[in-house]
PDB file of C-alpha atoms and ligand atoms in Angstrom:
ATOM      1  CA  UNK A   1      12.701 -39.897   6.265  1.00  0.00           C
ATOM      2  CA  UNK A   2      15.526 -38.322   8.317  1.00  0.00           C
ATOM      3  CA  UNK A   3      15.114 -35.035  10.500  1.00  0.00           C
ATOM      4  CA  UNK A   4      17.582 -32.612  11.245  1.00  0.00           C
ATOM      5  CA  UNK A   5      17.893 -29.767  13.436  1.00  0.00           C
ATOM      6  CA  UNK A   6      21.495 -28.369  13.526  1.00  0.00           C
ATOM      7  CA  UNK A   7      23.450 -26.742  10.669  1.00  0.00           C
ATOM      8  CA  UNK A   8      25.803 -28.669  10.139  1.00  0.00           C
ATOM      9  CA  UNK A   9      24.173 -32.064   9.624  1.00  0.00           C
ATOM     10  CA  UNK A  10      22.115 -30.512   6.798  1.00  0.00           C
ATOM     11  CA  UNK A  11      25.393 -28.776   5.057  1.00  0.00           C
ATOM     12  CA  UNK A  12      27.317 -32.542   4.989  1.00  0.00           C
ATOM     13  CA  UNK A  13      23.528 -34.005   3.988  1.00  0.00           C
ATOM     14  CA  UNK A  14      23.546 -32.024   1.663  1.00  0.00           C
ATOM     15  CA  UNK A  15      27.399 -32.638   0.484  1.00  0.00           C
ATOM     16  CA  UNK A  16      26.629 -36.396   0.513  1.00  0.00           C
ATOM     17  CA  UNK A  17      23.210 -36.560  -1.107  1.00  0.00           C
ATOM     18  CA  UNK A  18      25.092 -33.203  -3.654  1.00  0.00           C
ATOM     19  CA  UNK A  19      28.349 -36.081  -4.317  1.00  0.00           C
ATOM     20  CA  UNK A  20      26.312 -39.396  -4.546  1.00  0.00           C
ATOM     21  CA  UNK A  21      24.508 -37.368  -7.848  1.00  0.00           C
ATOM     22  CA  UNK A  22      20.657 -37.155  -6.613  1.00  0.00           C
ATOM     23  CA  UNK A  23      19.337 -33.387  -7.180  1.00  0.00           C
ATOM     24  CA  UNK A  24      18.522 -31.026  -3.876  1.00  0.00           C
ATOM     25  CA  UNK A  25      14.821 -29.768  -4.508  1.00  0.00           C
ATOM     26  CA  UNK A  26      14.219 -27.965  -1.652  1.00  0.00           C
ATOM     27  CA  UNK A  27      10.553 -26.881   0.190  1.00  0.00           C
ATOM     28  CA  UNK A  28      10.915 -23.851   2.432  1.00  0.00           C
ATOM     29  CA  UNK A  29       8.011 -24.127   4.734  1.00  0.00           C
ATOM     30  CA  UNK A  30       7.011 -22.853   8.365  1.00  0.00           C
ATOM     31  CA  UNK A  31       5.058 -26.279   8.359  1.00  0.00           C
ATOM     32  CA  UNK A  32       1.138 -26.742   9.830  1.00  0.00           C
ATOM     33  CA  UNK A  33       1.032 -28.325   6.580  1.00  0.00           C
ATOM     34  CA  UNK A  34      -1.891 -28.178   3.678  1.00  0.00           C
ATOM     35  CA  UNK A  35      -2.495 -29.600   0.623  1.00  0.00           C
ATOM     36  CA  UNK A  36      -0.607 -26.784  -1.185  1.00  0.00           C
ATOM     37  CA  UNK A  37       2.653 -27.404   1.110  1.00  0.00           C
ATOM     38  CA  UNK A  38       1.573 -30.827  -0.527  1.00  0.00           C
ATOM     39  CA  UNK A  39       1.480 -30.140  -3.741  1.00  0.00           C
ATOM     40  CA  UNK A  40       5.162 -27.532  -4.207  1.00  0.00           C
ATOM     41  CA  UNK A  41       6.512 -31.161  -2.515  1.00  0.00           C
ATOM     42  CA  UNK A  42       5.716 -33.121  -5.149  1.00  0.00           C
ATOM     43  CA  UNK A  43       6.135 -30.213  -7.714  1.00  0.00           C
ATOM     44  CA  UNK A  44      10.218 -30.863  -6.047  1.00  0.00           C
ATOM     45  CA  UNK A  45       9.743 -34.346  -6.690  1.00  0.00           C
ATOM     46  CA  UNK A  46       9.406 -34.137 -10.207  1.00  0.00           C
ATOM     47  CA  UNK A  47      11.827 -31.172  -9.991  1.00  0.00           C
ATOM     48  CA  UNK A  48      14.514 -33.034  -8.345  1.00  0.00           C
ATOM     49  CA  UNK A  49      16.341 -36.815  -6.823  1.00  0.00           C
ATOM     50  CA  UNK A  50      15.109 -35.822  -3.360  1.00  0.00           C
ATOM     51  CA  UNK A  51      12.744 -33.666  -1.570  1.00  0.00           C
ATOM     52  CA  UNK A  52      14.076 -31.756   1.649  1.00  0.00           C
ATOM     53  CA  UNK A  53      11.764 -30.112   3.743  1.00  0.00           C
ATOM     54  CA  UNK A  54      12.352 -27.486   5.642  1.00  0.00           C
ATOM     55  CA  UNK A  55       9.728 -26.897   8.634  1.00  0.00           C
ATOM     56  CA  UNK A  56      10.617 -23.348  10.667  1.00  0.00           C
ATOM     57  CA  UNK A  57       8.907 -20.520  11.931  1.00  0.00           C
ATOM     58  CA  UNK A  58      11.507 -17.450  11.671  1.00  0.00           C
ATOM     59  CA  UNK A  59      10.692 -14.765  13.765  1.00  0.00           C
ATOM     60  CA  UNK A  60      12.419 -12.158  11.786  1.00  0.00           C
ATOM     61  CA  UNK A  61       9.388 -12.066   9.516  1.00  0.00           C
ATOM     62  CA  UNK A  62       7.170 -11.641  12.013  1.00  0.00           C
ATOM     63  CA  UNK A  63       6.644  -8.035  13.030  1.00  0.00           C
ATOM     64  CA  UNK A  64       5.122  -6.446  16.851  1.00  0.00           C
ATOM     65  CA  UNK A  65       2.038  -8.038  17.413  1.00  0.00           C
ATOM     66  CA  UNK A  66       1.951 -10.360  14.663  1.00  0.00           C
ATOM     67  CA  UNK A  67       0.970 -13.893  15.033  1.00  0.00           C
ATOM     68  CA  UNK A  68       4.912 -15.494  15.641  1.00  0.00           C
ATOM     69  CA  UNK A  69       3.293 -15.993  19.269  1.00  0.00           C
ATOM     70  CA  UNK A  70       0.075 -18.460  17.646  1.00  0.00           C
ATOM     71  CA  UNK A  71       0.820 -19.276  14.358  1.00  0.00           C
ATOM     72  CA  UNK A  72      -0.029 -23.145  14.139  1.00  0.00           C
ATOM     73  CA  UNK A  73       1.958 -25.813  14.883  1.00  0.00           C
ATOM     74  CA  UNK A  74       1.986 -29.294  14.459  1.00  0.00           C
ATOM     75  CA  UNK A  75       5.210 -30.902  13.982  1.00  0.00           C
ATOM     76  CA  UNK A  76       4.037 -35.541  13.765  1.00  0.00           C
ATOM     77  CA  UNK A  77       1.577 -34.431  11.566  1.00  0.00           C
ATOM     78  CA  UNK A  78       3.963 -32.389   9.910  1.00  0.00           C
ATOM     79  CA  UNK A  79       6.217 -35.067   9.711  1.00  0.00           C
ATOM     80  CA  UNK A  80       3.819 -38.292   8.416  1.00  0.00           C
ATOM     81  CA  UNK A  81       2.590 -35.236   5.632  1.00  0.00           C
ATOM     82  CA  UNK A  82       5.413 -34.705   4.579  1.00  0.00           C
ATOM     83  CA  UNK A  83       6.653 -38.344   4.107  1.00  0.00           C
ATOM     84  CA  UNK A  84       3.845 -38.952   2.082  1.00  0.00           C
ATOM     85  CA  UNK A  85       4.454 -36.464  -0.502  1.00  0.00           C
ATOM     86  CA  UNK A  86       8.464 -37.528  -0.840  1.00  0.00           C
ATOM     87  CA  UNK A  87      10.494 -36.154   1.341  1.00  0.00           C
ATOM     88  CA  UNK A  88      13.114 -37.393   2.417  1.00  0.00           C
ATOM     89  CA  UNK A  89      14.829 -34.783   4.742  1.00  0.00           C
ATOM     90  CA  UNK A  90      12.885 -32.574   6.966  1.00  0.00           C
ATOM     91  CA  UNK A  91      15.173 -29.489   7.675  1.00  0.00           C
ATOM     92  CA  UNK A  92      13.729 -28.664  11.423  1.00  0.00           C
ATOM     93  CA  UNK A  93      16.253 -26.273  12.742  1.00  0.00           C
ATOM     94  CA  UNK A  94      15.535 -23.837  15.869  1.00  0.00           C
ATOM     95  CA  UNK A  95      15.704 -20.458  16.230  1.00  0.00           C
ATOM     96  CA  UNK A  96      18.528 -20.772  18.281  1.00  0.00           C
ATOM     97  CA  UNK A  97      20.609 -22.730  15.556  1.00  0.00           C
ATOM     98  CA  UNK A  98      19.148 -20.390  12.673  1.00  0.00           C
ATOM     99  CA  UNK A  99      20.570 -16.999  15.105  1.00  0.00           C
ATOM    100  CA  UNK A 100      22.791 -18.262  17.699  1.00  0.00           C
ATOM    101  CA  UNK A 101      24.178 -14.872  19.991  1.00  0.00           C
ATOM    102  CA  UNK A 102      26.035 -12.458  17.695  1.00  0.00           C
ATOM    103  CA  UNK A 103      24.171 -13.323  14.481  1.00  0.00           C
ATOM    104  CA  UNK A 104      24.418  -9.693  12.854  1.00  0.00           C
ATOM    105  CA  UNK A 105      23.615  -9.727   8.781  1.00  0.00           C
ATOM    106  CA  UNK A 106      20.686  -9.403   6.800  1.00  0.00           C
ATOM    107  CA  UNK A 107      19.520  -9.902   3.056  1.00  0.00           C
ATOM    108  CA  UNK A 108      17.107  -7.403   1.718  1.00  0.00           C
ATOM    109  CA  UNK A 109      16.501  -7.086  -1.769  1.00  0.00           C
ATOM    110  CA  UNK A 110      15.145  -3.054  -2.163  1.00  0.00           C
ATOM    111  CA  UNK A 111      12.183  -2.441  -5.028  1.00  0.00           C
ATOM    112  CA  UNK A 112      10.115  -4.919  -5.220  1.00  0.00           C
ATOM    113  CA  UNK A 113       9.848  -5.651  -1.581  1.00  0.00           C
ATOM    114  CA  UNK A 114       8.515  -1.888  -1.093  1.00  0.00           C
ATOM    115  CA  UNK A 115       4.904  -2.216  -2.490  1.00  0.00           C
ATOM    116  CA  UNK A 116       1.992  -5.117  -1.885  1.00  0.00           C
ATOM    117  CA  UNK A 117       2.694  -5.886   1.317  1.00  0.00           C
ATOM    118  CA  UNK A 118       5.685  -4.808   2.269  1.00  0.00           C
ATOM    119  CA  UNK A 119       3.778  -1.456   2.724  1.00  0.00           C
ATOM    120  CA  UNK A 120       2.062  -2.787   5.845  1.00  0.00           C
ATOM    121  CA  UNK A 121       4.961  -5.745   7.606  1.00  0.00           C
ATOM    122  CA  UNK A 122       8.210  -3.676   6.767  1.00  0.00           C
ATOM    123  CA  UNK A 123       9.921  -6.244   8.454  1.00  0.00           C
ATOM    124  CA  UNK A 124       8.957  -8.764   6.373  1.00  0.00           C
ATOM    125  CA  UNK A 125      10.647  -9.752   3.184  1.00  0.00           C
ATOM    126  CA  UNK A 126      13.893  -8.881   4.550  1.00  0.00           C
ATOM    127  CA  UNK A 127      12.710 -11.835   7.909  1.00  0.00           C
ATOM    128  CA  UNK A 128      11.963 -13.737   4.515  1.00  0.00           C
ATOM    129  CA  UNK A 129      15.127 -13.238   2.010  1.00  0.00           C
ATOM    130  CA  UNK A 130      17.725 -13.609   4.801  1.00  0.00           C
ATOM    131  CA  UNK A 131      15.705 -16.944   5.962  1.00  0.00           C
ATOM    132  CA  UNK A 132      15.414 -18.421   2.702  1.00  0.00           C
ATOM    133  CA  UNK A 133      19.672 -16.945   2.146  1.00  0.00           C
ATOM    134  CA  UNK A 134      19.977 -19.313   4.666  1.00  0.00           C
ATOM    135  CA  UNK A 135      17.924 -22.311   3.853  1.00  0.00           C
ATOM    136  CA  UNK A 136      19.927 -21.607   0.761  1.00  0.00           C
ATOM    137  CA  UNK A 137      23.598 -21.705   2.181  1.00  0.00           C
ATOM    138  CA  UNK A 138      22.466 -25.051   5.047  1.00  0.00           C
ATOM    139  CA  UNK A 139      20.454 -27.493   1.995  1.00  0.00           C
ATOM    140  CA  UNK A 140      22.139 -26.666  -0.558  1.00  0.00           C
ATOM    141  CA  UNK A 141      19.050 -27.300  -3.088  1.00  0.00           C
ATOM    142  CA  UNK A 142      19.384 -27.107  -7.335  1.00  0.00           C
ATOM    143  CA  UNK A 143      16.050 -25.645  -7.930  1.00  0.00           C
ATOM    144  CA  UNK A 144      14.001 -24.798  -4.219  1.00  0.00           C
ATOM    145  CA  UNK A 145      10.622 -24.397  -5.467  1.00  0.00           C
ATOM    146  CA  UNK A 146       7.775 -21.672  -3.682  1.00  0.00           C
ATOM    147  CA  UNK A 147       3.730 -21.141  -3.987  1.00  0.00           C
ATOM    148  CA  UNK A 148       2.935 -18.310  -6.348  1.00  0.00           C
ATOM    149  CA  UNK A 149      -0.258 -16.751  -3.011  1.00  0.00           C
ATOM    150  CA  UNK A 150       3.029 -15.600  -2.377  1.00  0.00           C
ATOM    151  CA  UNK A 151       3.429 -14.424  -5.593  1.00  0.00           C
ATOM    152  CA  UNK A 152       5.073 -11.314  -3.731  1.00  0.00           C
ATOM    153  CA  UNK A 153       7.960 -13.447  -1.916  1.00  0.00           C
ATOM    154  CA  UNK A 154       8.494 -15.142  -5.265  1.00  0.00           C
ATOM    155  CA  UNK A 155       8.938 -12.328  -7.167  1.00  0.00           C
ATOM    156  CA  UNK A 156      11.503 -11.114  -3.661  1.00  0.00           C
ATOM    157  CA  UNK A 157      12.812 -14.578  -4.115  1.00  0.00           C
ATOM    158  CA  UNK A 158      13.646 -15.171  -7.790  1.00  0.00           C
ATOM    159  CA  UNK A 159      15.329 -10.727  -7.524  1.00  0.00           C
ATOM    160  CA  UNK A 160      17.937 -12.418  -4.683  1.00  0.00           C
ATOM    161  CA  UNK A 161      18.675 -15.042  -6.603  1.00  0.00           C
ATOM    162  CA  UNK A 162      19.556 -13.287  -9.881  1.00  0.00           C
ATOM    163  CA  UNK A 163      21.175  -9.895  -7.679  1.00  0.00           C
ATOM    164  CA  UNK A 164      23.508 -12.457  -5.420  1.00  0.00           C
ATOM    165  CA  UNK A 165      24.309 -15.193  -8.612  1.00  0.00           C
ATOM    166  CA  UNK A 166      22.816 -17.341  -6.401  1.00  0.00           C
ATOM    167  CA  UNK A 167      23.280 -20.931  -7.940  1.00  0.00           C
ATOM    168  CA  UNK A 168      19.431 -21.983  -7.726  1.00  0.00           C
ATOM    169  CA  UNK A 169      16.559 -22.546 -10.107  1.00  0.00           C
ATOM    170  CA  UNK A 170      13.089 -21.444  -8.783  1.00  0.00           C
ATOM    171  CA  UNK A 171       9.996 -22.687  -9.075  1.00  0.00           C
ATOM    172  CA  UNK A 172       5.800 -21.292  -8.916  1.00  0.00           C
ATOM    173  CA  UNK A 173       3.502 -23.932  -8.118  1.00  0.00           C
ATOM    174  CA  UNK A 174      -0.138 -21.619  -8.882  1.00  0.00           C
ATOM    175  CA  UNK A 175      -1.643 -21.501  -5.690  1.00  0.00           C
ATOM    176  CA  UNK A 176      -3.924 -24.665  -3.917  1.00  0.00           C
ATOM    177  CA  UNK A 177      -7.770 -23.625  -2.985  1.00  0.00           C
ATOM    178  CA  UNK A 178     -10.137 -25.320  -1.525  1.00  0.00           C
ATOM    179  CA  UNK A 179     -13.242 -26.333  -3.315  1.00  0.00           C
ATOM    180  CA  UNK A 180     -15.331 -23.181  -3.237  1.00  0.00           C
ATOM    181  CA  UNK A 181     -12.302 -21.394  -4.203  1.00  0.00           C
ATOM    182  CA  UNK A 182      -9.924 -20.769  -0.370  1.00  0.00           C
ATOM    183  CA  UNK A 183      -6.740 -20.724  -1.183  1.00  0.00           C
ATOM    184  CA  UNK A 184      -5.240 -22.498   1.301  1.00  0.00           C
ATOM    185  CA  UNK A 185      -2.722 -21.287   3.597  1.00  0.00           C
ATOM    186  CA  UNK A 186      -2.370 -22.458   7.771  1.00  0.00           C
ATOM    187  CA  UNK A 187      -3.586 -19.469   8.735  1.00  0.00           C
ATOM    188  CA  UNK A 188      -7.099 -20.475   7.563  1.00  0.00           C
ATOM    189  CA  UNK A 189      -6.970 -22.642  11.155  1.00  0.00           C
ATOM    190  CA  UNK A 190      -7.672 -18.673  12.825  1.00  0.00           C
ATOM    191  CA  UNK A 191     -11.080 -18.000  10.652  1.00  0.00           C
ATOM    192  CA  UNK A 192     -14.410 -19.568  13.052  1.00  0.00           C
ATOM    193  CA  UNK A 193     -16.842 -20.530  11.107  1.00  0.00           C
ATOM    194  CA  UNK A 194     -19.267 -16.917   9.977  1.00  0.00           C
ATOM    195  CA  UNK A 195     -14.680 -15.882   9.158  1.00  0.00           C
ATOM    196  CA  UNK A 196     -14.285 -18.732   6.500  1.00  0.00           C
ATOM    197  CA  UNK A 197     -17.723 -17.406   5.386  1.00  0.00           C
ATOM    198  CA  UNK A 198     -16.592 -14.089   5.027  1.00  0.00           C
ATOM    199  CA  UNK A 199     -13.199 -15.619   4.135  1.00  0.00           C
ATOM    200  CA  UNK A 200     -14.210 -16.579   0.798  1.00  0.00           C
ATOM    201  CA  UNK A 201     -14.671 -12.648  -0.456  1.00  0.00           C
ATOM    202  CA  UNK A 202     -11.163 -12.841  -1.367  1.00  0.00           C
ATOM    203  CA  UNK A 203     -11.574 -15.598  -4.409  1.00  0.00           C
ATOM    204  CA  UNK A 204     -14.801 -14.591  -5.270  1.00  0.00           C
ATOM    205  CA  UNK A 205     -13.565 -10.989  -6.349  1.00  0.00           C
ATOM    206  CA  UNK A 206     -11.398 -12.603  -8.230  1.00  0.00           C
ATOM    207  CA  UNK A 207     -13.869 -14.034 -10.390  1.00  0.00           C
ATOM    208  CA  UNK A 208     -15.224 -10.958 -10.627  1.00  0.00           C
ATOM    209  CA  UNK A 209     -12.004  -8.839 -11.732  1.00  0.00           C
ATOM    210  CA  UNK A 210     -11.737 -11.825 -14.320  1.00  0.00           C
ATOM    211  CA  UNK A 211     -15.386 -11.590 -15.623  1.00  0.00           C
ATOM    212  CA  UNK A 212     -14.801  -8.116 -15.786  1.00  0.00           C
ATOM    213  CA  UNK A 213     -11.077  -7.876 -17.513  1.00  0.00           C
ATOM    214  CA  UNK A 214     -12.914 -11.224 -19.580  1.00  0.00           C
ATOM    215  CA  UNK A 215     -15.549  -8.385 -20.432  1.00  0.00           C
ATOM    216  CA  UNK A 216     -13.106  -5.887 -21.614  1.00  0.00           C
ATOM    217  CA  UNK A 217     -12.299  -3.848 -18.267  1.00  0.00           C
ATOM    218  CA  UNK A 218      -9.170  -2.632 -18.825  1.00  0.00           C
ATOM    219  CA  UNK A 219      -9.513   0.374 -15.871  1.00  0.00           C
ATOM    220  CA  UNK A 220      -7.375  -0.170 -13.159  1.00  0.00           C
ATOM    221  CA  UNK A 221      -9.006   1.679 -10.399  1.00  0.00           C
ATOM    222  CA  UNK A 222     -13.205   0.187 -11.946  1.00  0.00           C
ATOM    223  CA  UNK A 223     -11.103  -3.551 -11.679  1.00  0.00           C
ATOM    224  CA  UNK A 224      -9.950  -2.613  -8.307  1.00  0.00           C
ATOM    225  CA  UNK A 225     -13.189  -0.351  -7.204  1.00  0.00           C
ATOM    226  CA  UNK A 226     -15.439  -3.431  -7.683  1.00  0.00           C
ATOM    227  CA  UNK A 227     -13.050  -5.100  -5.835  1.00  0.00           C
ATOM    228  CA  UNK A 228     -13.076  -3.785  -2.868  1.00  0.00           C
ATOM    229  CA  UNK A 229     -16.638  -3.108  -3.144  1.00  0.00           C
ATOM    230  CA  UNK A 230     -17.246  -6.918  -3.189  1.00  0.00           C
ATOM    231  CA  UNK A 231     -14.654  -7.953  -0.152  1.00  0.00           C
ATOM    232  CA  UNK A 232     -16.257  -4.979   1.515  1.00  0.00           C
ATOM    233  CA  UNK A 233     -19.675  -6.398   1.696  1.00  0.00           C
ATOM    234  CA  UNK A 234     -18.954  -9.066   3.380  1.00  0.00           C
ATOM    235  CA  UNK A 235     -18.606  -8.944   7.491  1.00  0.00           C
ATOM    236  CA  UNK A 236     -15.574  -8.988  10.012  1.00  0.00           C
ATOM    237  CA  UNK A 237     -13.680  -7.655   6.531  1.00  0.00           C
ATOM    238  CA  UNK A 238     -11.602  -4.820   6.729  1.00  0.00           C
ATOM    239  CA  UNK A 239      -9.101  -4.455   3.074  1.00  0.00           C
ATOM    240  CA  UNK A 240      -5.033  -4.067   3.656  1.00  0.00           C
ATOM    241  CA  UNK A 241      -4.706  -3.237  -0.453  1.00  0.00           C
ATOM    242  CA  UNK A 242      -6.031  -4.706  -3.659  1.00  0.00           C
ATOM    243  CA  UNK A 243      -3.577  -3.335  -6.335  1.00  0.00           C
ATOM    244  CA  UNK A 244      -3.530  -4.035  -9.742  1.00  0.00           C
ATOM    245  CA  UNK A 245       0.396  -3.892 -10.805  1.00  0.00           C
ATOM    246  CA  UNK A 246       2.913  -4.977 -12.952  1.00  0.00           C
ATOM    247  CA  UNK A 247       3.404  -9.118 -12.251  1.00  0.00           C
ATOM    248  CA  UNK A 248       7.834  -8.340 -12.746  1.00  0.00           C
ATOM    249  CA  UNK A 249       7.929  -4.624 -10.986  1.00  0.00           C
ATOM    250  CA  UNK A 250       5.272  -5.165  -9.406  1.00  0.00           C
ATOM    251  CA  UNK A 251       4.025  -1.790  -9.456  1.00  0.00           C
ATOM    252  CA  UNK A 252       0.479   0.089  -9.903  1.00  0.00           C
ATOM    253  CA  UNK A 253      -0.567  -0.219 -13.542  1.00  0.00           C
ATOM    254  CA  UNK A 254      -4.108   2.587 -14.530  1.00  0.00           C
ATOM    255  CA  UNK A 255      -4.236   0.318 -17.804  1.00  0.00           C
ATOM    256  CA  UNK A 256      -4.597  -3.514 -17.747  1.00  0.00           C
ATOM    257  CA  UNK A 257      -2.141  -4.121 -20.987  1.00  0.00           C
ATOM    258  CA  UNK A 258      -0.846  -7.573 -21.692  1.00  0.00           C
ATOM    259  CA  UNK A 259      -0.110 -10.395 -17.872  1.00  0.00           C
ATOM    260  CA  UNK A 260      -1.120  -8.538 -15.086  1.00  0.00           C
ATOM    261  CA  UNK A 261      -1.620  -8.813 -11.592  1.00  0.00           C
ATOM    262  CA  UNK A 262      -4.558  -8.142  -8.948  1.00  0.00           C
ATOM    263  CA  UNK A 263      -3.303  -8.889  -5.895  1.00  0.00           C
ATOM    264  CA  UNK A 264      -5.009  -8.150  -2.626  1.00  0.00           C
ATOM    265  CA  UNK A 265      -4.608  -8.168   1.265  1.00  0.00           C
ATOM    266  CA  UNK A 266      -8.003  -8.638   3.837  1.00  0.00           C
ATOM    267  CA  UNK A 267      -7.674  -8.663   7.864  1.00  0.00           C
ATOM    268  CA  UNK A 268     -10.921 -11.392   8.078  1.00  0.00           C
ATOM    269  CA  UNK A 269     -11.367 -10.952  11.611  1.00  0.00           C
ATOM    270  CA  UNK A 270      -7.537 -10.733  13.232  1.00  0.00           C
ATOM    271  CA  UNK A 271      -6.799 -13.240  10.324  1.00  0.00           C
ATOM    272  CA  UNK A 272      -4.613 -11.051   7.300  1.00  0.00           C
ATOM    273  CA  UNK A 273      -5.250 -13.214   4.967  1.00  0.00           C
ATOM    274  CA  UNK A 274      -3.403 -13.359   0.524  1.00  0.00           C
ATOM    275  CA  UNK A 275      -4.498 -13.662  -2.762  1.00  0.00           C
ATOM    276  CA  UNK A 276      -3.927 -13.116  -6.657  1.00  0.00           C
ATOM    277  CA  UNK A 277      -4.234 -13.642 -10.507  1.00  0.00           C
ATOM    278  CA  UNK A 278      -3.268 -12.918 -12.772  1.00  0.00           C
ATOM    279  CA  UNK A 279      -4.953 -10.946 -16.228  1.00  0.00           C
ATOM    280  CA  UNK A 280      -4.432 -11.380 -20.111  1.00  0.00           C
ATOM    281  CA  UNK A 281      -1.060 -12.423 -21.263  1.00  0.00           C
TER     282      UNK A 281
HETATM  283  O1  PAF B   1       6.141 -19.164   2.715  1.00  0.00           O
HETATM  284  C1  PAF B   1       6.593 -19.349   3.962  1.00  0.00           C
HETATM  285  O2  PAF B   1       5.804 -19.916   4.499  1.00  0.00           O
HETATM  286  C2  PAF B   1       8.139 -18.274   4.815  1.00  0.00           C
HETATM  287  O3  PAF B   1       7.823 -16.975   4.682  1.00  0.00           O
HETATM  288  C3  PAF B   1       9.144 -19.141   3.792  1.00  0.00           C
HETATM  289  C4  PAF B   1       9.689 -19.255   2.604  1.00  0.00           C
HETATM  290  C5  PAF B   1       9.586 -21.118   4.373  1.00  0.00           C
HETATM  291  C6  PAF B   1      10.358 -18.413   4.495  1.00  0.00           C
HETATM  292  O4  PAF B   1       9.900 -18.563   5.959  1.00  0.00           O
END
């Protein structure tokens, strides 16, 4: 396992790997790795000859008052877990290395960032696309793997890659869940026992939506109201959004036709959780 902290060191290592004919798979993360991340790493290992994981809590994707300061960190544990999942190189730059004095460039994807999480987290996606673009320039991956739990992030990154002619293939990996259904997330670590029980309402609401859909319901408002009703009946929950939308444009739909995305964000206590599923198609 190599741990590289500098941009120039990572670029040199990437050049060496590419010169030796090895395809590079990148898994960008903010650390505090869980089984969901490890699944991304295993998926990357199937798509590439060498897996690089980046561990960088990117300050520019957190808005004022969000959880940047308390975001969980466990670098030694991350190195151990990533090694077990086939990662050969960890790129772990500091914030100063990624954003040196004078830094002033941003990458912004316009329309697909205006929905869902983009409404309540206005600076988030600009921070994500800027750092992911920089990570691509540092690691020079042939393929990069992202989780479908952050469905909008995946859509935004796919759009950026197409629009900016980036030579990297983007692979999405399905949501990884705890045995009871809660989507894996580093932020689950914030939940106390009571909140953890209420957090399960996200998954239960997706199951309810699926049952309604399978029973023939196609009215987006009916599905949305049922999902909001179920989540709101649990203590400590406050719905940020529940949207039924097109999985490419992320624009809301009134009637479900073909593959449709049901995406939601809910505050459980002070913890903001997201989840999603697709219906139909
Ligand atoms: O999904 C994440 O953990 C982050 O948004 C990412 C892609 C690593 C960029 O900081």
